[in-house]
PDB file of C-alpha atoms in Angstrom:
ATOM      1  CA  MET A  18    -156.531-115.687 -64.997  1.00 55.00           C
ATOM      2  CA  THR A  19    -158.984-116.268 -67.840  1.00 44.00           C
ATOM      3  CA  GLU A  20    -160.095-113.365 -69.977  1.00 41.00           C
ATOM      4  CA  ASN A  21    -163.391-112.792 -71.748  1.00 42.00           C
ATOM      5  CA  GLN A  22    -162.013-110.864 -74.671  1.00 40.00           C
ATOM      6  CA  GLY A  23    -164.627-108.661 -76.335  1.00 41.00           C
ATOM      7  CA  PRO A  24    -164.198-106.034 -79.030  1.00 40.00           C
ATOM      8  CA  ALA A  25    -162.169-103.056 -77.922  1.00 40.00           C
ATOM      9  CA  HIS A  26    -164.284-100.014 -77.122  1.00 40.00           C
ATOM     10  CA  LYS A  27    -161.944 -97.132 -77.810  1.00 39.00           C
ATOM     11  CA  LYS A  28    -162.615 -93.679 -76.465  1.00 42.00           C
ATOM     12  CA  ASP A  29    -161.216 -90.294 -77.406  1.00 41.00           C
ATOM     13  CA  LEU A  30    -157.600 -90.345 -76.252  1.00 38.00           C
ATOM     14  CA  THR A  31    -157.399 -86.563 -76.021  1.00 35.00           C
ATOM     15  CA  ARG A  32    -160.314 -85.993 -73.659  1.00 38.00           C
ATOM     16  CA  ARG A  33    -159.576 -84.533 -70.242  1.00 38.00           C
ATOM     17  CA  ARG A  34    -161.432 -84.366 -66.966  1.00 38.00           C
ATOM     18  CA  VAL A  35    -160.393 -82.175 -64.041  1.00 34.00           C
ATOM     19  CA  ILE A  36    -160.212 -83.572 -60.509  1.00 34.00           C
ATOM     20  CA  LEU A  37    -158.800 -82.244 -57.278  1.00 33.00           C
ATOM     21  CA  ALA A  38    -155.098 -82.904 -56.928  1.00 33.00           C
ATOM     22  CA  GLY A  39    -155.531 -84.014 -53.350  1.00 34.00           C
ATOM     23  CA  GLY A  40    -157.439 -87.071 -54.541  1.00 37.00           C
ATOM     24  CA  ALA A  41    -155.254 -87.726 -57.560  1.00 38.00           C
ATOM     25  CA  VAL A  42    -151.788 -88.501 -56.275  1.00 39.00           C
ATOM     26  CA  VAL A  43    -151.078 -90.103 -52.931  1.00 39.00           C
ATOM     27  CA  ALA A  44    -148.791 -88.052 -50.711  1.00 38.00           C
ATOM     28  CA  ALA A  45    -145.274 -89.472 -50.686  1.00 38.00           C
ATOM     29  CA  ALA A  46    -142.769 -89.526 -47.822  1.00 36.00           C
ATOM     30  CA  THR A  47    -142.339 -86.672 -45.334  1.00 36.00           C
ATOM     31  CA  VAL A  48    -141.493 -83.505 -47.229  1.00 37.00           C
ATOM     32  CA  GLY A  49    -138.532 -81.566 -45.943  1.00 41.00           C
ATOM     33  CA  ALA A  50    -134.920 -80.656 -46.502  1.00 40.00           C
ATOM     34  CA  GLY A  51    -132.924 -83.282 -48.357  1.00 62.00           C
ATOM     35  CA  VAL A  52    -135.909 -84.992 -49.971  1.00 66.00           C
ATOM     36  CA  ALA A  53    -135.520 -85.656 -53.678  1.00 74.00           C
ATOM     37  CA  ALA A  54    -138.775 -85.661 -55.638  1.00 72.00           C
ATOM     38  CA  THR A  55    -139.436 -86.131 -59.330  1.00 67.00           C
ATOM     39  CA  ALA A  56    -142.566 -85.271 -61.308  1.00 53.00           C
ATOM     40  CA  SER A  57    -143.509 -84.269 -64.818  1.00 42.00           C
ATOM     41  CA  ALA A  58    -143.660 -80.583 -65.748  1.00 37.00           C
ATOM     42  CA  ASP A  59    -147.398 -80.900 -66.463  1.00 40.00           C
ATOM     43  CA  GLU A  60    -148.007 -82.354 -63.031  1.00 40.00           C
ATOM     44  CA  GLU A  61    -146.018 -79.643 -61.289  1.00 36.00           C
ATOM     45  CA  SER A  62    -147.795 -76.787 -63.078  1.00 33.00           C
ATOM     46  CA  SER A  63    -151.226 -78.317 -62.455  1.00 36.00           C
ATOM     47  CA  ALA A  64    -150.447 -78.889 -58.789  1.00 35.00           C
ATOM     48  CA  ALA A  65    -149.499 -75.240 -58.454  1.00 34.00           C
ATOM     49  CA  ALA A  66    -152.991 -74.315 -59.608  1.00 36.00           C
ATOM     50  CA  GLY A  67    -154.534 -76.735 -57.100  1.00 38.00           C
ATOM     51  CA  GLU A  68    -155.841 -79.092 -59.800  1.00 42.00           C
ATOM     52  CA  ALA A  69    -154.552 -82.065 -61.786  1.00 52.00           C
ATOM     53  CA  CYS A  70    -155.922 -83.077 -65.170  1.00 48.00           C
ATOM     54  CA  TYR A  71    -155.828 -86.716 -66.291  1.00 63.00           C
ATOM     55  CA  ARG A  72    -156.434 -88.508 -69.557  1.00 82.00           C
ATOM     56  CA  LEU A  73    -156.101 -92.119 -70.669  1.00 93.00           C
ATOM     57  CA  THR A  74    -152.783 -93.536 -69.492  1.00 96.00           C
ATOM     58  CA  SER A  75    -150.614 -94.803 -72.353  1.00 97.00           C
ATOM     59  CA  GLU A  76    -151.043 -98.420 -73.408  1.00 97.00           C
ATOM     60  CA  THR A  77    -147.834-100.383 -73.943  1.00 97.00           C
ATOM     61  CA  THR A  78    -146.715-103.874 -74.850  1.00 94.00           C
ATOM     62  CA  GLU A  79    -147.136-106.644 -72.304  1.00 95.00           C
ATOM     63  CA  GLY A  80    -143.581-107.850 -72.869  1.00 93.00           C
ATOM     64  CA  PRO A  81    -142.427-111.476 -72.911  1.00 93.00           C
ATOM     65  CA  TYR A  82    -142.304-112.044 -69.132  1.00 95.00           C
ATOM     66  CA  TYR A  83    -145.914-111.795 -67.947  1.00 95.00           C
ATOM     67  CA  ILE A  84    -147.278-114.524 -65.665  1.00 92.00           C
ATOM     68  CA  ASP A  85    -150.993-114.725 -64.850  1.00 86.00           C
ATOM     69  CA  ALA A  86    -152.477-112.973 -61.815  1.00 70.00           C
ATOM     70  CA  ASP A  87    -152.252-115.766 -59.250  1.00 77.00           C
ATOM     71  CA  ARG A  88    -150.194-114.130 -56.476  1.00 88.00           C
ATOM     72  CA  ILE A  89    -152.607-111.968 -54.475  1.00 93.00           C
ATOM     73  CA  ARG A  90    -150.367-110.035 -52.093  1.00 95.00           C
ATOM     74  CA  LYS A  91    -149.045-106.631 -51.094  1.00 97.00           C
ATOM     75  CA  ASP A  92    -145.409-107.534 -50.320  1.00 98.00           C
ATOM     76  CA  ILE A  93    -143.750-109.036 -53.391  1.00 98.00           C
ATOM     77  CA  THR A  94    -140.086-108.796 -52.352  1.00 97.00           C
ATOM     78  CA  GLU A  95    -139.555-112.395 -51.153  1.00 97.00           C
ATOM     79  CA  ASP A  96    -136.340-111.319 -49.392  1.00 93.00           C
ATOM     80  CA  LYS A  97    -134.704-110.045 -52.573  1.00 97.00           C
ATOM     81  CA  GLU A  98    -131.996-107.424 -52.024  1.00 98.00           C
ATOM     82  CA  GLY A  99    -132.410-103.843 -53.168  1.00 98.00           C
ATOM     83  CA  ILE A 100    -133.710-100.379 -52.334  1.00 98.00           C
ATOM     84  CA  PRO A 101    -137.175-100.619 -50.716  1.00 98.00           C
ATOM     85  CA  LEU A 102    -139.912 -99.163 -52.924  1.00 98.00           C
ATOM     86  CA  THR A 103    -143.443 -98.394 -51.758  1.00 98.00           C
ATOM     87  CA  LEU A 104    -145.570 -98.175 -54.900  1.00 98.00           C
ATOM     88  CA  ARG A 105    -148.873 -96.323 -54.416  1.00 98.00           C
ATOM     89  CA  LEU A 106    -151.302 -96.523 -57.320  1.00 98.00           C
ATOM     90  CA  LYS A 107    -154.737 -95.084 -57.962  1.00 97.00           C
ATOM     91  CA  VAL A 108    -157.016 -96.280 -60.772  1.00 97.00           C
ATOM     92  CA  ILE A 109    -159.760 -94.025 -62.120  1.00 96.00           C
ATOM     93  CA  ASP A 110    -162.232 -94.090 -64.988  1.00 95.00           C
ATOM     94  CA  SER A 111    -160.709 -91.576 -67.406  1.00 93.00           C
ATOM     95  CA  ASP A 112    -164.164 -90.494 -68.582  1.00 91.00           C
ATOM     96  CA  THR A 113    -165.833 -89.862 -65.217  1.00 91.00           C
ATOM     97  CA  CYS A 114    -162.709 -89.514 -63.017  1.00 92.00           C
ATOM     98  CA  LYS A 115    -164.423 -91.807 -60.512  1.00 94.00           C
ATOM     99  CA  PRO A 116    -162.244 -94.409 -58.783  1.00 95.00           C
ATOM    100  CA  LEU A 117    -162.441 -97.996 -60.019  1.00 97.00           C
ATOM    101  CA  LYS A 118    -163.314-100.234 -57.071  1.00 97.00           C
ATOM    102  CA  ARG A 119    -162.246-103.899 -56.904  1.00 96.00           C
ATOM    103  CA  ALA A 120    -160.186-103.703 -60.067  1.00 97.00           C
ATOM    104  CA  ALA A 121    -157.301-106.186 -60.059  1.00 97.00           C
ATOM    105  CA  VAL A 122    -153.914-104.482 -60.520  1.00 97.00           C
ATOM    106  CA  ASP A 123    -150.912-106.628 -61.509  1.00 96.00           C
ATOM    107  CA  ILE A 124    -147.325-105.449 -61.303  1.00 97.00           C
ATOM    108  CA  TRP A 125    -144.138-107.284 -62.228  1.00 98.00           C
ATOM    109  CA  HIS A 126    -140.536-106.204 -62.755  1.00 98.00           C
ATOM    110  CA  CYS A 127    -136.925-107.345 -62.699  1.00 98.00           C
ATOM    111  CA  ASP A 128    -134.710-107.436 -59.618  1.00 98.00           C
ATOM    112  CA  ALA A 129    -131.780-105.131 -58.826  1.00 98.00           C
ATOM    113  CA  LEU A 130    -129.582-106.915 -61.383  1.00 97.00           C
ATOM    114  CA  GLY A 131    -132.130-107.128 -64.188  1.00 97.00           C
ATOM    115  CA  ILE A 132    -133.441-110.667 -63.643  1.00 96.00           C
ATOM    116  CA  TYR A 133    -137.138-111.608 -63.935  1.00 97.00           C
ATOM    117  CA  SER A 134    -138.573-114.355 -61.750  1.00 96.00           C
ATOM    118  CA  GLY A 135    -139.944-117.214 -63.791  1.00 94.00           C
ATOM    119  CA  TYR A 136    -137.415-116.402 -66.522  1.00 95.00           C
ATOM    120  CA  GLU A 137    -134.068-116.428 -64.754  1.00 94.00           C
ATOM    121  CA  SER A 138    -132.351-118.326 -67.580  1.00 89.00           C
ATOM    122  CA  MET A 139    -133.763-115.949 -70.225  1.00 84.00           C
ATOM    123  CA  SER A 140    -133.447-112.534 -68.557  1.00 75.00           C
ATOM    124  CA  GLN A 141    -130.736-110.261 -69.872  1.00 57.00           C
ATOM    125  CA  GLY A 142    -129.691-108.727 -66.575  1.00 50.00           C
ATOM    126  CA  GLY A 143    -126.680-109.580 -64.466  1.00 42.00           C
ATOM    127  CA  PRO A 144    -122.991-108.964 -65.175  1.00 38.00           C
ATOM    128  CA  GLY A 145    -122.129-108.330 -68.803  1.00 36.00           C
ATOM    129  CA  GLY A 146    -120.541-105.813 -71.086  1.00 35.00           C
ATOM    130  CA  GLY A 147    -120.580-102.124 -70.267  1.00 37.00           C
ATOM    131  CA  THR A 148    -120.249-100.061 -67.123  1.00 40.00           C
ATOM    132  CA  PRO A 149    -122.599 -98.760 -64.430  1.00 42.00           C
ATOM    133  CA  PRO A 150    -124.359 -95.443 -65.194  1.00 46.00           C
ATOM    134  CA  SER A 151    -122.525 -92.260 -64.419  1.00 48.00           C
ATOM    135  CA  GLY A 152    -122.707 -88.545 -65.078  1.00 49.00           C
ATOM    136  CA  THR A 153    -125.601 -86.113 -65.056  1.00 48.00           C
ATOM    137  CA  PRO A 154    -128.929 -86.792 -66.800  1.00 47.00           C
ATOM    138  CA  THR A 155    -129.850 -84.508 -69.701  1.00 44.00           C
ATOM    139  CA  ASP A 156    -133.195 -83.389 -71.069  1.00 44.00           C
ATOM    140  CA  ALA A 157    -132.439 -84.438 -74.625  1.00 42.00           C
ATOM    141  CA  PRO A 158    -131.349 -87.873 -75.908  1.00 42.00           C
ATOM    142  CA  THR A 159    -127.824 -88.256 -77.231  1.00 42.00           C
ATOM    143  CA  GLY A 160    -126.377 -90.986 -79.403  1.00 42.00           C
ATOM    144  CA  THR A 161    -128.311 -94.173 -80.140  1.00 40.00           C
ATOM    145  CA  PRO A 162    -129.932 -96.707 -77.807  1.00 40.00           C
ATOM    146  CA  THR A 163    -127.414 -99.095 -76.287  1.00 41.00           C
ATOM    147  CA  GLY A 164    -127.633-102.845 -75.957  1.00 39.00           C
ATOM    148  CA  THR A 165    -130.010-105.301 -77.561  1.00 37.00           C
ATOM    149  CA  PRO A 166    -133.743-105.407 -76.771  1.00 38.00           C
ATOM    150  CA  PRO A 167    -134.868-108.530 -74.922  1.00 39.00           C
ATOM    151  CA  SER A 168    -136.541-111.345 -76.794  1.00 36.00           C
ATOM    152  CA  GLY A 169    -140.037-110.719 -78.084  1.00 36.00           C
ATOM    153  CA  GLY A 170    -139.378-107.614 -80.136  1.00 35.00           C
ATOM    154  CA  PRO A 171    -138.154-104.067 -79.526  1.00 35.00           C
ATOM    155  CA  GLY A 172    -138.487-102.802 -76.015  1.00 39.00           C
ATOM    156  CA  GLY A 173    -139.673-106.093 -74.586  1.00 45.00           C
ATOM    157  CA  GLY A 174    -142.790-106.271 -76.730  1.00 47.00           C
ATOM    158  CA  GLY A 175    -143.948-109.001 -79.037  1.00 51.00           C
ATOM    159  CA  GLY A 176    -144.841-112.566 -78.192  1.00 70.00           C
ATOM    160  CA  HIS A 177    -145.143-114.116 -74.772  1.00 78.00           C
ATOM    161  CA  SER A 178    -142.453-116.511 -73.529  1.00 87.00           C
ATOM    162  CA  GLU A 179    -143.282-119.521 -71.368  1.00 90.00           C
ATOM    163  CA  PRO A 180    -141.757-119.463 -67.850  1.00 90.00           C
ATOM    164  CA  THR A 181    -138.559-121.412 -67.372  1.00 90.00           C
ATOM    165  CA  ASP A 182    -138.640-121.743 -63.566  1.00 92.00           C
ATOM    166  CA  GLU A 183    -140.996-121.668 -60.573  1.00 91.00           C
ATOM    167  CA  GLU A 184    -139.743-118.417 -58.982  1.00 94.00           C
ATOM    168  CA  ARG A 185    -142.337-115.644 -58.565  1.00 95.00           C
ATOM    169  CA  TYR A 186    -140.568-112.830 -56.684  1.00 97.00           C
ATOM    170  CA  LEU A 187    -141.383-109.216 -57.622  1.00 98.00           C
ATOM    171  CA  ARG A 188    -144.799-110.193 -58.971  1.00 97.00           C
ATOM    172  CA  GLY A 189    -148.163-109.580 -57.367  1.00 96.00           C
ATOM    173  CA  THR A 190    -151.819-108.624 -57.703  1.00 96.00           C
ATOM    174  CA  GLN A 191    -154.177-106.646 -55.483  1.00 95.00           C
ATOM    175  CA  LEU A 192    -157.731-105.355 -55.676  1.00 96.00           C
ATOM    176  CA  THR A 193    -158.294-101.610 -55.511  1.00 98.00           C
ATOM    177  CA  ASP A 194    -160.166-100.293 -52.477  1.00 98.00           C
ATOM    178  CA  GLN A 195    -163.317 -98.150 -52.590  1.00 97.00           C
ATOM    179  CA  HIS A 196    -161.173 -95.116 -53.448  1.00 97.00           C
ATOM    180  CA  GLY A 197    -159.340 -96.880 -56.286  1.00 97.00           C
ATOM    181  CA  TYR A 198    -156.048 -97.328 -54.411  1.00 98.00           C
ATOM    182  CA  VAL A 199    -153.582-100.189 -54.115  1.00 98.00           C
ATOM    183  CA  GLU A 200    -150.153-100.181 -52.489  1.00 98.00           C
ATOM    184  CA  PHE A 201    -147.301-102.614 -53.122  1.00 98.00           C
ATOM    185  CA  THR A 202    -144.163-103.239 -51.089  1.00 98.00           C
ATOM    186  CA  THR A 203    -141.404-103.998 -53.569  1.00 98.00           C
ATOM    187  CA  LEU A 204    -137.887-102.961 -54.648  1.00 98.00           C
ATOM    188  CA  PHE A 205    -136.491-100.293 -56.964  1.00 98.00           C
ATOM    189  CA  PRO A 206    -135.910-102.207 -60.223  1.00 98.00           C
ATOM    190  CA  GLY A 207    -132.526-102.571 -61.850  1.00 98.00           C
ATOM    191  CA  TRP A 208    -131.807-102.439 -65.573  1.00 97.00           C
ATOM    192  CA  TYR A 209    -131.055-104.811 -68.424  1.00 95.00           C
ATOM    193  CA  GLN A 210    -129.884-104.314 -71.980  1.00 92.00           C
ATOM    194  CA  GLY A 211    -132.240-102.520 -74.327  1.00 94.00           C
ATOM    195  CA  ARG A 212    -134.713-101.045 -71.808  1.00 96.00           C
ATOM    196  CA  ALA A 213    -134.833 -98.169 -69.350  1.00 98.00           C
ATOM    197  CA  VAL A 214    -135.744 -98.961 -65.746  1.00 98.00           C
ATOM    198  CA  HIS A 215    -139.469 -99.797 -65.598  1.00 98.00           C
ATOM    199  CA  ILE A 216    -142.289-101.727 -63.933  1.00 98.00           C
ATOM    200  CA  HIS A 217    -145.021-103.537 -65.880  1.00 98.00           C
ATOM    201  CA  THR A 218    -148.688-103.290 -64.914  1.00 98.00           C
ATOM    202  CA  LYS A 219    -152.104-104.583 -65.951  1.00 97.00           C
ATOM    203  CA  VAL A 220    -155.570-103.570 -64.758  1.00 98.00           C
ATOM    204  CA  HIS A 221    -158.362-106.162 -64.926  1.00 97.00           C
ATOM    205  CA  VAL A 222    -162.078-105.495 -64.386  1.00 97.00           C
ATOM    206  CA  GLY A 223    -165.266-107.546 -64.381  1.00 96.00           C
ATOM    207  CA  GLY A 224    -163.763-110.666 -62.807  1.00 95.00           C
ATOM    208  CA  LYS A 225    -163.765-112.114 -59.304  1.00 91.00           C
ATOM    209  CA  MET A 226    -161.326-113.363 -56.704  1.00 87.00           C
ATOM    210  CA  THR A 227    -161.044-117.156 -56.353  1.00 87.00           C
ATOM    211  CA  ASP A 228    -158.732-119.578 -54.557  1.00 83.00           C
ATOM    212  CA  ALA A 229    -156.686-119.743 -57.760  1.00 84.00           C
ATOM    213  CA  GLY A 230    -156.383-115.951 -58.082  1.00 85.00           C
ATOM    214  CA  TYR A 231    -158.341-113.384 -60.089  1.00 90.00           C
ATOM    215  CA  GLU A 232    -160.558-115.062 -62.679  1.00 92.00           C
ATOM    216  CA  GLY A 233    -162.696-113.830 -65.562  1.00 93.00           C
ATOM    217  CA  GLY A 234    -163.373-110.301 -66.729  1.00 95.00           C
ATOM    218  CA  HIS A 235    -161.067-108.547 -69.143  1.00 96.00           C
ATOM    219  CA  THR A 236    -157.855-106.531 -69.180  1.00 97.00           C
ATOM    220  CA  CYS A 237    -158.694-102.841 -69.661  1.00 98.00           C
ATOM    221  CA  HIS A 238    -155.137-101.493 -69.364  1.00 98.00           C
ATOM    222  CA  THR A 239    -151.613-102.732 -69.987  1.00 98.00           C
ATOM    223  CA  GLY A 240    -148.857-100.257 -69.265  1.00 98.00           C
ATOM    224  CA  GLN A 241    -145.474 -99.569 -67.735  1.00 98.00           C
ATOM    225  CA  PHE A 242    -144.171 -97.231 -65.037  1.00 98.00           C
ATOM    226  CA  PHE A 243    -140.926 -95.329 -65.550  1.00 98.00           C
ATOM    227  CA  PHE A 244    -138.307 -93.666 -63.357  1.00 98.00           C
ATOM    228  CA  ALA A 245    -136.563 -90.297 -63.742  1.00 98.00           C
ATOM    229  CA  GLU A 246    -132.904 -90.496 -64.792  1.00 97.00           C
ATOM    230  CA  SER A 247    -131.771 -88.669 -61.659  1.00 97.00           C
ATOM    231  CA  ALA A 248    -133.317 -91.369 -59.454  1.00 98.00           C
ATOM    232  CA  VAL A 249    -131.809 -94.196 -61.510  1.00 98.00           C
ATOM    233  CA  LEU A 250    -128.364 -92.596 -61.203  1.00 97.00           C
ATOM    234  CA  ASP A 251    -128.860 -92.308 -57.450  1.00 98.00           C
ATOM    235  CA  SER A 252    -129.831 -95.984 -57.251  1.00 98.00           C
ATOM    236  CA  ALA A 253    -126.633 -96.919 -59.097  1.00 97.00           C
ATOM    237  CA  GLU A 254    -124.649 -95.634 -56.105  1.00 97.00           C
ATOM    238  CA  GLU A 255    -126.182 -98.297 -53.852  1.00 97.00           C
ATOM    239  CA  GLU A 256    -125.542-102.024 -53.647  1.00 97.00           C
ATOM    240  CA  PRO A 257    -126.369-104.337 -55.331  1.00 98.00           C
ATOM    241  CA  TYR A 258    -127.122-101.961 -58.239  1.00 98.00           C
ATOM    242  CA  SER A 259    -123.564-100.620 -58.121  1.00 97.00           C
ATOM    243  CA  THR A 260    -122.200-104.104 -58.900  1.00 97.00           C
ATOM    244  CA  SER A 261    -123.984-104.297 -62.256  1.00 96.00           C
ATOM    245  CA  THR A 262    -121.854-103.950 -65.376  1.00 93.00           C
ATOM    246  CA  THR A 263    -124.783-104.291 -67.775  1.00 93.00           C
ATOM    247  CA  THR A 264    -125.023-101.564 -70.405  1.00 92.00           C
ATOM    248  CA  ARG A 265    -127.890 -99.247 -69.466  1.00 94.00           C
ATOM    249  CA  THR A 266    -130.477 -97.615 -71.737  1.00 97.00           C
ATOM    250  CA  THR A 267    -131.587 -94.165 -70.580  1.00 97.00           C
ATOM    251  CA  LEU A 268    -135.184 -92.992 -70.346  1.00 97.00           C
ATOM    252  CA  THR A 269    -134.801 -90.802 -73.444  1.00 96.00           C
ATOM    253  CA  GLU A 270    -133.418 -93.753 -75.411  1.00 97.00           C
ATOM    254  CA  ASP A 271    -136.146 -96.183 -74.406  1.00 97.00           C
ATOM    255  CA  THR A 272    -138.328 -97.492 -77.252  1.00 95.00           C
ATOM    256  CA  VAL A 273    -141.487 -97.899 -75.105  1.00 97.00           C
ATOM    257  CA  TYR A 274    -141.686 -94.707 -73.018  1.00 98.00           C
ATOM    258  CA  ASP A 275    -143.599 -92.109 -75.080  1.00 97.00           C
ATOM    259  CA  ARG A 276    -142.167 -89.025 -73.299  1.00 96.00           C
ATOM    260  CA  SER A 277    -145.599 -87.811 -72.174  1.00 95.00           C
ATOM    261  CA  GLY A 278    -144.734 -87.607 -68.486  1.00 96.00           C
ATOM    262  CA  VAL A 279    -147.314 -88.937 -66.050  1.00 94.00           C
ATOM    263  CA  THR A 280    -149.638 -89.923 -68.928  1.00 95.00           C
ATOM    264  CA  GLY A 281    -146.876 -92.166 -70.225  1.00 97.00           C
ATOM    265  CA  GLY A 282    -146.317 -93.782 -66.823  1.00 98.00           C
ATOM    266  CA  LEU A 283    -143.639 -91.538 -65.294  1.00 98.00           C
ATOM    267  CA  LEU A 284    -143.800 -92.054 -61.538  1.00 98.00           C
ATOM    268  CA  LYS A 285    -143.684 -89.329 -58.931  1.00 98.00           C
ATOM    269  CA  LEU A 286    -140.824 -90.349 -56.622  1.00 98.00           C
ATOM    270  CA  SER A 287    -139.798 -89.218 -53.168  1.00 98.00           C
ATOM    271  CA  TYR A 288    -136.744 -90.204 -51.136  1.00 98.00           C
ATOM    272  CA  ARG A 289    -134.144 -88.623 -48.929  1.00 97.00           C
ATOM    273  CA  LYS A 290    -131.210 -87.396 -51.005  1.00 94.00           C
ATOM    274  CA  GLY A 291    -128.023 -89.251 -50.158  1.00 95.00           C
ATOM    275  CA  LYS A 292    -129.976 -91.871 -48.205  1.00 96.00           C
ATOM    276  CA  MET A 293    -131.902 -93.580 -50.965  1.00 98.00           C
ATOM    277  CA  ALA A 294    -131.087 -96.982 -49.504  1.00 98.00           C
ATOM    278  CA  ARG A 295    -133.607 -96.251 -46.749  1.00 98.00           C
ATOM    279  CA  GLY A 296    -136.434 -96.367 -49.257  1.00 98.00           C
ATOM    280  CA  VAL A 297    -138.347 -94.651 -52.047  1.00 98.00           C
ATOM    281  CA  VAL A 298    -142.047 -93.859 -52.417  1.00 98.00           C
ATOM    282  CA  GLY A 299    -143.476 -93.899 -55.936  1.00 98.00           C
ATOM    283  CA  SER A 300    -147.023 -92.861 -56.864  1.00 98.00           C
ATOM    284  CA  ILE A 301    -149.176 -92.335 -59.918  1.00 97.00           C
ATOM    285  CA  THR A 302    -152.832 -92.135 -60.979  1.00 96.00           C
ATOM    286  CA  MET A 303    -153.839 -94.307 -63.931  1.00 97.00           C
ATOM    287  CA  GLY A 304    -156.720 -93.162 -66.097  1.00 97.00           C
ATOM    288  CA  VAL A 305    -158.222 -96.222 -67.802  1.00 97.00           C
ATOM    289  CA  ASP A 306    -161.219 -97.106 -69.955  1.00 96.00           C
ATOM    290  CA  PRO A 307    -163.006 -99.895 -68.044  1.00 97.00           C
ATOM    291  CA  ASP A 308    -165.020-100.786 -71.169  1.00 96.00           C
ATOM    292  CA  GLY A 309    -161.943-101.140 -73.342  1.00 96.00           C
ATOM    293  CA  THR A 310    -159.825-104.236 -73.896  1.00 96.00           C
ATOM    294  CA  HIS A 311    -156.075-103.673 -73.886  1.00 96.00           C
ATOM    295  CA  ASP A 312    -154.127-106.871 -73.196  1.00 93.00           C
ATOM    296  CA  GLY A 313    -150.863-105.487 -74.572  1.00 91.00           C
ATOM    297  CA  THR A 314    -150.249-108.344 -77.008  1.00 86.00           C
ATOM    298  CA  GLY A 315    -151.182-106.593 -80.229  1.00 73.00           C
ATOM    299  CA  LEU A 316    -148.972-103.501 -79.945  1.00 64.00           C
TER     300      LEU A 316
END
């Protein structure tokens, strides 16, 4: 994808607009006994009042493993093994709270053992030192971050690395519908040294769909989605995640997650407790500035 990079038009990061919760977060799986759900405290309290308030979603680094938006598709699994994840995203203008139609949303992430397609020889997942996660998650960080951040700077930031292979699993792009929604069929990501479990995302506007993919326009948001510790620990009980011996960094130790809950990219998750292998639904609303330029390379 080519980008027409203009000067960033920054807006007040503290502004808030109120919208009905029913239009903000897509309903997850059937709610009932045995369903585990995670959400931020702010989201839960707002939902109780029947409203949800959104502001600009946190910008993060692009990371070294981005590949241009040339795979237009919903299902990005390519027969990779892991826990099925349905990722439901909504994109809104953070100023007006109106949905962004025909915005191109990229996502990309590692597989169950921490390997990125296109960079299989460079990824830091797979068997290595350390042990699988265990114990009970805590609200406060303890100790120091474990492992070594991947190449490109702390937390996967810094410069871009050129792909080393032709694989493109767990990568895809879709256009938002008239209500600002996209949905991806993917897998619950694994972990690798130096980073908590996460999914990368970009939102592009002003371009058009071509035979080669999404072309033109500019990137108005670069961010990451994160997973509650309790869900990551549950995933570690399932294969192939349970076979990993890579040292894991917790959410509170991560150098990219800003601890702001849904604003920082924390997903709302729903799955049946004890039967996570059957699938997880993750959802979030992203508030973006369509006039801004945030390609994630200068952070």
